[in-house]
């Protein structure tokens, strides 16, 4: 989704801004632009399409400025076009602004400004912001930095919705103002310079020292100093945080695509996520969570709230928590949960799962849970992300940066961490025998190696992809935990190969969807649960009878003649099977997309982190 980059310092900022925008390309966008302060004027270049288009327009020799802002836009209001791209100026070209988020009351504000004589050139919600800044600035009848600051503050008080804003003014050659509400903004500190970005990866190669702007907080940034203010312009101090982050892992390291690299990184990522917490013969270590033993043993229910793939990981977590810990566990889509009326109390634990930690709906769900007095726990892949800063407690997946829009390694790490958390709760609540928990720990510990075995069989999936990539529809079927893997497998296929697919609990098909099965329809059956094996086989037989070709993903010995293809995964405890059975489905989606010559890492219309609701 939209990305912001800013720079203020002594270096020419154009290359830094363009490079930062490139680092954010993985988030998904449809236009890009920059604004540079030069000789008391604001130079803007912007264009529809990729950052490379913008780069070809920008003559670096003409742009010498050392203060600038830049943006990649993911269209919400107004189609992708030159005029709708950011940065946006006010009608007098005094102030330029880049903005992430949505201004919900922009129509009213636009009408107000039009009555005041302001004109608009774009269809965006954003254009009201520079005009409002101009309006409030001129009201003050003085040309000082504090008037600029006051104008931005007054503007924010009129805005409804979400925003991360970076503003510059033509008469303020050494100043940038940053402010945020419900959309992240970080400020990196260098030597006599500051880097500003919506996401750390944009600027990680320049600094590891960051300020994270809080809600309604504003920063006045000059090259050698920075000052922070609250919504009432009261000044306060702020701590600088150093982030350990492996910038190198944001490169493809020889893989053709980030997604493929991230699929292959899964064994290592899972090892990193679980290794420090497991010690055989000792309790699982979650000493980084400071909920008391009493609080955790007295839980009445758990909610897992998330979106997309993170929610699918939550479904797997629910099954394991309910079975091992005997706590009723509900999984909720964050965009529904935030407007629902969940029954929450201090005996409820709400777990918010988010790779990015910046998903707008998940953050809103977290705030609702806190308001209602529930205990909140964040599971995220990004240290310092919004969700981890707002939740009572946070634990991390150590998947490393996930760049491809389609989530793979974050998903398996989320499941691994939820499994461990379930084992931990079970130990605390003494709901399972000690030996059983020890066996499960061992099993979990051995999983990365089994996952490596699956990766070695990638050619089999490449061959299947070659046979099915021209299909228009596919079905994914499973029962129990396998159904949740079916959901994730189907989402992966849709996302990156634009092939329509549906996932159903295998027993549900005959209540309607079986009408869609015809001669040659491809059905993927997931069969990893011993207790449900014969039931799922019967359901698959029903579609085979109606002409479907079934590809089975299984740990069991299945009759080969019944299926088009049987892909065997190594055996593991049925609780943990999703960590293995999803891998062939990830690879299948990847190879189908490759067969179709699609951009695997940046699928159309999608954004890596969805920061608007
Ligand atoms: O960053 P988050 O985990 O909160 O993101 C949630 C979803 O937007 C994300 O999982 C999305 O569904 C992915 N593109 C799936 O591959």
Short mmCIF file of N, CA and C and ligand atoms in Angstrom, two decimals, residues 306-311 353-359 362 387 404-408 414 488 491-492 495 606-610, ligand 1:
data_model
loop_
_atom_site.label_atom_id
_atom_site.label_comp_id
_atom_site.label_asym_id
_atom_site.label_seq_id
_atom_site.Cartn_x
_atom_site.Cartn_y
_atom_site.Cartn_z
N UNK A 306 -7.18 -11.36 13.16
CA UNK A 306 -6.16 -11.13 12.13
C UNK A 306 -6.85 -11.03 10.77
N UNK A 307 -6.05 -10.80 9.73
CA UNK A 307 -6.56 -10.72 8.36
C UNK A 307 -5.79 -11.71 7.47
N UNK A 308 -6.45 -12.15 6.41
CA UNK A 308 -5.79 -12.92 5.35
C UNK A 308 -5.04 -14.13 5.87
N UNK A 309 -3.81 -14.24 5.43
CA UNK A 309 -3.00 -15.39 5.79
C UNK A 309 -2.78 -15.49 7.29
N UNK A 310 -2.62 -14.34 7.95
CA UNK A 310 -2.41 -14.36 9.40
C UNK A 310 -3.64 -14.95 10.09
N UNK A 311 -4.82 -14.68 9.52
CA UNK A 311 -6.04 -15.26 10.10
C UNK A 311 -6.05 -16.78 9.88
N UNK A 353 -2.60 -11.32 15.35
CA UNK A 353 -1.51 -11.89 14.56
C UNK A 353 -1.34 -11.02 13.31
N UNK A 354 -0.13 -10.54 13.10
CA UNK A 354 0.10 -9.69 11.92
C UNK A 354 1.58 -9.71 11.55
N UNK A 355 1.87 -10.16 10.36
CA UNK A 355 3.25 -10.16 9.89
C UNK A 355 3.83 -8.75 10.01
N UNK A 356 3.15 -7.80 9.37
CA UNK A 356 3.68 -6.43 9.31
C UNK A 356 3.53 -5.70 10.63
N UNK A 357 2.48 -6.04 11.36
CA UNK A 357 2.18 -5.30 12.58
C UNK A 357 1.58 -3.94 12.28
N UNK A 358 1.19 -3.71 11.04
CA UNK A 358 0.67 -2.40 10.66
C UNK A 358 -0.71 -2.48 10.03
N UNK A 359 -1.33 -3.64 10.00
CA UNK A 359 -2.61 -3.79 9.32
C UNK A 359 -3.69 -2.99 10.06
N UNK A 362 -6.51 -4.80 11.99
CA UNK A 362 -6.02 -5.55 13.15
C UNK A 362 -5.71 -4.60 14.30
N UNK A 387 1.43 -2.56 16.10
CA UNK A 387 0.67 -3.53 16.89
C UNK A 387 1.44 -3.96 18.14
N UNK A 404 7.92 -10.54 -0.48
CA UNK A 404 6.87 -10.91 -1.44
C UNK A 404 5.51 -10.60 -0.82
N UNK A 405 4.60 -10.11 -1.65
CA UNK A 405 3.27 -9.79 -1.13
C UNK A 405 2.59 -11.03 -0.57
N UNK A 406 2.75 -12.16 -1.25
CA UNK A 406 2.13 -13.40 -0.76
C UNK A 406 2.93 -13.92 0.42
N UNK A 407 2.26 -14.03 1.53
CA UNK A 407 2.94 -14.43 2.76
C UNK A 407 3.20 -15.94 2.77
N UNK A 408 4.41 -16.33 3.09
CA UNK A 408 4.73 -17.77 3.16
C UNK A 408 5.44 -18.08 4.47
N UNK A 414 4.15 -18.09 12.16
CA UNK A 414 3.03 -17.75 13.05
C UNK A 414 2.42 -19.03 13.62
N UNK A 488 -5.75 -21.50 3.04
CA UNK A 488 -4.50 -20.78 2.76
C UNK A 488 -3.97 -21.15 1.37
N UNK A 491 -5.97 -19.27 -1.14
CA UNK A 491 -5.62 -17.83 -1.15
C UNK A 491 -4.32 -17.59 -1.91
N UNK A 492 -3.33 -18.45 -1.68
CA UNK A 492 -2.04 -18.28 -2.37
C UNK A 492 -2.24 -18.33 -3.88
N UNK A 495 -4.03 -15.20 -5.18
CA UNK A 495 -3.22 -13.99 -5.07
C UNK A 495 -2.20 -13.84 -6.18
N UNK A 606 -2.67 -5.77 -5.17
CA UNK A 606 -2.40 -6.13 -3.77
C UNK A 606 -1.31 -5.27 -3.17
N UNK A 607 -1.35 -5.15 -1.86
CA UNK A 607 -0.32 -4.42 -1.13
C UNK A 607 0.21 -5.31 -0.03
N UNK A 608 1.47 -5.16 0.30
CA UNK A 608 2.06 -6.03 1.33
C UNK A 608 1.48 -5.72 2.70
N UNK A 609 1.39 -4.42 3.00
CA UNK A 609 0.77 -4.19 4.30
C UNK A 609 -0.40 -3.24 4.10
N UNK A 610 -1.56 -3.66 4.61
CA UNK A 610 -2.81 -2.98 4.27
C UNK A 610 -3.12 -1.98 5.38
O1 LIG B 1 0.73 -7.93 7.82
P1 LIG B 1 -0.44 -8.79 8.14
O2 LIG B 1 -0.06 -10.18 8.54
O3 LIG B 1 -1.37 -8.18 9.15
O4 LIG B 1 -1.26 -8.90 6.80
C1 LIG B 1 -2.50 -9.55 6.75
C2 LIG B 1 -2.92 -9.82 5.33
O5 LIG B 1 -3.06 -8.63 4.62
C3 LIG B 1 -1.92 -10.73 4.61
O6 LIG B 1 -1.72 -11.93 5.28
C4 LIG B 1 -2.40 -11.02 3.17
O7 LIG B 1 -3.53 -11.82 3.20
C5 LIG B 1 -1.26 -11.64 2.39
N1 LIG B 1 -1.11 -10.99 1.13
C6 LIG B 1 -1.44 -13.08 2.16
O8 LIG B 1 -0.47 -13.64 1.36
#
